[in-house]
Amino acid sequence: MPELRLSPDPGRFLITGRLEDFNHFKMGSLWNIKDTAPYFHDNSAKTLEDVLTHYTFALAPGGILLTPRDSHDIIAWMKLL
């Protein structure tokens, strides 16, 4: 089983003060995602390509295995939303 790592960002807990909201985040819609950069709760991804790179390489071990064509197709689909 992979190691569970919690973010140092307390998430919704900062807003609600409820312990059950610790490390939880409110997610927005994907509609018009191409027009809503930057991405992630901390605005660390400037482009959709940055988002995909994060999920391809950041998850240990291995992340999501995507070919360049897969990445291109996913980003093209997201830009259609």
PDB file of C-alpha atoms in Angstrom:
ATOM      1  CA  MET A   1       0.000   0.000   0.000  1.00  0.00           C
ATOM      2  CA  PRO A   2       1.428   3.447  -0.900  1.00  0.00           C
ATOM      3  CA  GLU A   3       2.374   5.811   1.889  1.00  0.00           C
ATOM      4  CA  LEU A   4      -0.358   8.333   2.707  1.00  0.00           C
ATOM      5  CA  ARG A   5       1.016  11.869   2.830  1.00  0.00           C
ATOM      6  CA  LEU A   6      -1.143  14.706   4.083  1.00  0.00           C
ATOM      7  CA  SER A   7      -0.720  18.182   2.742  1.00  0.00           C
ATOM      8  CA  PRO A   8       0.456  20.821   5.219  1.00  0.00           C
ATOM      9  CA  ASP A   9      -2.449  22.917   3.874  1.00  0.00           C
ATOM     10  CA  PRO A  10      -5.417  22.392   6.260  1.00  0.00           C
ATOM     11  CA  GLY A  11      -7.907  23.031   3.442  1.00  0.00           C
ATOM     12  CA  ARG A  12     -11.553  23.807   4.275  1.00  0.00           C
ATOM     13  CA  PHE A  13     -10.737  23.558   7.994  1.00  0.00           C
ATOM     14  CA  LEU A  14      -9.409  27.130   7.809  1.00  0.00           C
ATOM     15  CA  ILE A  15     -12.861  28.301   6.731  1.00  0.00           C
ATOM     16  CA  THR A  16     -15.189  26.042   8.722  1.00  0.00           C
ATOM     17  CA  GLY A  17     -13.115  25.229  11.813  1.00  0.00           C
ATOM     18  CA  ARG A  18     -14.560  21.694  11.670  1.00  0.00           C
ATOM     19  CA  LEU A  19     -12.019  18.915  12.196  1.00  0.00           C
ATOM     20  CA  GLU A  20     -13.729  16.728   9.572  1.00  0.00           C
ATOM     21  CA  ASP A  21     -12.868  19.407   6.968  1.00  0.00           C
ATOM     22  CA  PHE A  22      -9.127  19.153   7.664  1.00  0.00           C
ATOM     23  CA  ASN A  23      -7.233  18.422   4.419  1.00  0.00           C
ATOM     24  CA  HIS A  24     -10.456  18.674   2.339  1.00  0.00           C
ATOM     25  CA  PHE A  25     -10.801  21.086  -0.562  1.00  0.00           C
ATOM     26  CA  LYS A  26     -13.819  22.444  -2.443  1.00  0.00           C
ATOM     27  CA  MET A  27     -13.491  21.569  -6.118  1.00  0.00           C
ATOM     28  CA  GLY A  28     -14.743  23.763  -8.926  1.00  0.00           C
ATOM     29  CA  SER A  29     -16.433  22.713 -12.137  1.00  0.00           C
ATOM     30  CA  LEU A  30     -14.461  21.742 -15.232  1.00  0.00           C
ATOM     31  CA  TRP A  31     -16.659  23.894 -17.472  1.00  0.00           C
ATOM     32  CA  ASN A  32     -14.519  26.630 -19.090  1.00  0.00           C
ATOM     33  CA  ILE A  33     -11.440  25.186 -17.365  1.00  0.00           C
ATOM     34  CA  LYS A  34      -9.204  26.633 -20.092  1.00  0.00           C
ATOM     35  CA  ASP A  35     -10.189  30.137 -18.947  1.00  0.00           C
ATOM     36  CA  THR A  36      -9.657  29.691 -15.206  1.00  0.00           C
ATOM     37  CA  ALA A  37      -5.873  29.454 -14.752  1.00  0.00           C
ATOM     38  CA  PRO A  38      -3.966  29.250 -12.496  1.00  0.00           C
ATOM     39  CA  TYR A  39      -4.919  25.834 -11.128  1.00  0.00           C
ATOM     40  CA  PHE A  40      -4.780  23.913  -7.816  1.00  0.00           C
ATOM     41  CA  HIS A  41      -5.764  25.264  -4.436  1.00  0.00           C
ATOM     42  CA  ASP A  42      -2.451  27.130  -4.197  1.00  0.00           C
ATOM     43  CA  ASN A  43      -2.372  28.396  -7.840  1.00  0.00           C
ATOM     44  CA  SER A  44       0.868  26.480  -8.441  1.00  0.00           C
ATOM     45  CA  ALA A  45      -0.056  25.187 -11.931  1.00  0.00           C
ATOM     46  CA  LYS A  46      -0.077  27.957 -14.526  1.00  0.00           C
ATOM     47  CA  THR A  47      -1.340  25.850 -17.462  1.00  0.00           C
ATOM     48  CA  LEU A  48      -3.364  22.695 -18.088  1.00  0.00           C
ATOM     49  CA  GLU A  49      -0.114  21.126 -19.237  1.00  0.00           C
ATOM     50  CA  ASP A  50       1.360  21.853 -15.778  1.00  0.00           C
ATOM     51  CA  VAL A  51      -1.617  20.093 -14.175  1.00  0.00           C
ATOM     52  CA  LEU A  52      -1.153  17.004 -16.311  1.00  0.00           C
ATOM     53  CA  THR A  53       2.600  16.983 -15.664  1.00  0.00           C
ATOM     54  CA  HIS A  54       1.909  17.110 -11.915  1.00  0.00           C
ATOM     55  CA  TYR A  55      -0.313  14.044 -12.047  1.00  0.00           C
ATOM     56  CA  THR A  56       1.994  12.218 -14.420  1.00  0.00           C
ATOM     57  CA  PHE A  57       5.108  12.620 -12.257  1.00  0.00           C
ATOM     58  CA  ALA A  58       4.152  13.788  -8.758  1.00  0.00           C
ATOM     59  CA  LEU A  59       2.336  10.717  -7.493  1.00  0.00           C
ATOM     60  CA  ALA A  60       4.602   8.138  -5.916  1.00  0.00           C
ATOM     61  CA  PRO A  61       5.283   5.566  -7.133  1.00  0.00           C
ATOM     62  CA  GLY A  62       4.985   6.207 -10.818  1.00  0.00           C
ATOM     63  CA  GLY A  63       2.093   8.594 -11.243  1.00  0.00           C
ATOM     64  CA  ILE A  64      -0.243   8.096 -14.189  1.00  0.00           C
ATOM     65  CA  LEU A  65       1.356   6.628 -17.278  1.00  0.00           C
ATOM     66  CA  LEU A  66       0.409   8.786 -20.260  1.00  0.00           C
ATOM     67  CA  THR A  67       1.839   8.871 -23.743  1.00  0.00           C
ATOM     68  CA  PRO A  68       2.417  12.277 -25.356  1.00  0.00           C
ATOM     69  CA  ARG A  69      -0.670  11.550 -27.481  1.00  0.00           C
ATOM     70  CA  ASP A  70      -2.721  10.785 -24.343  1.00  0.00           C
ATOM     71  CA  SER A  71      -1.645  14.098 -22.799  1.00  0.00           C
ATOM     72  CA  HIS A  72      -2.463  16.009 -25.975  1.00  0.00           C
ATOM     73  CA  ASP A  73      -5.897  14.373 -26.231  1.00  0.00           C
ATOM     74  CA  ILE A  74      -6.775  14.996 -22.565  1.00  0.00           C
ATOM     75  CA  ILE A  75      -5.818  18.669 -22.782  1.00  0.00           C
ATOM     76  CA  ALA A  76      -7.713  19.087 -26.071  1.00  0.00           C
ATOM     77  CA  TRP A  77     -10.805  17.532 -24.444  1.00  0.00           C
ATOM     78  CA  MET A  78     -10.519  19.790 -21.383  1.00  0.00           C
ATOM     79  CA  LYS A  79     -10.310  22.852 -23.634  1.00  0.00           C
ATOM     80  CA  LEU A  80     -13.622  21.833 -25.246  1.00  0.00           C
ATOM     81  CA  LEU A  81     -15.494  21.917 -21.933  1.00  0.00           C
TER      82      LEU A  81
END
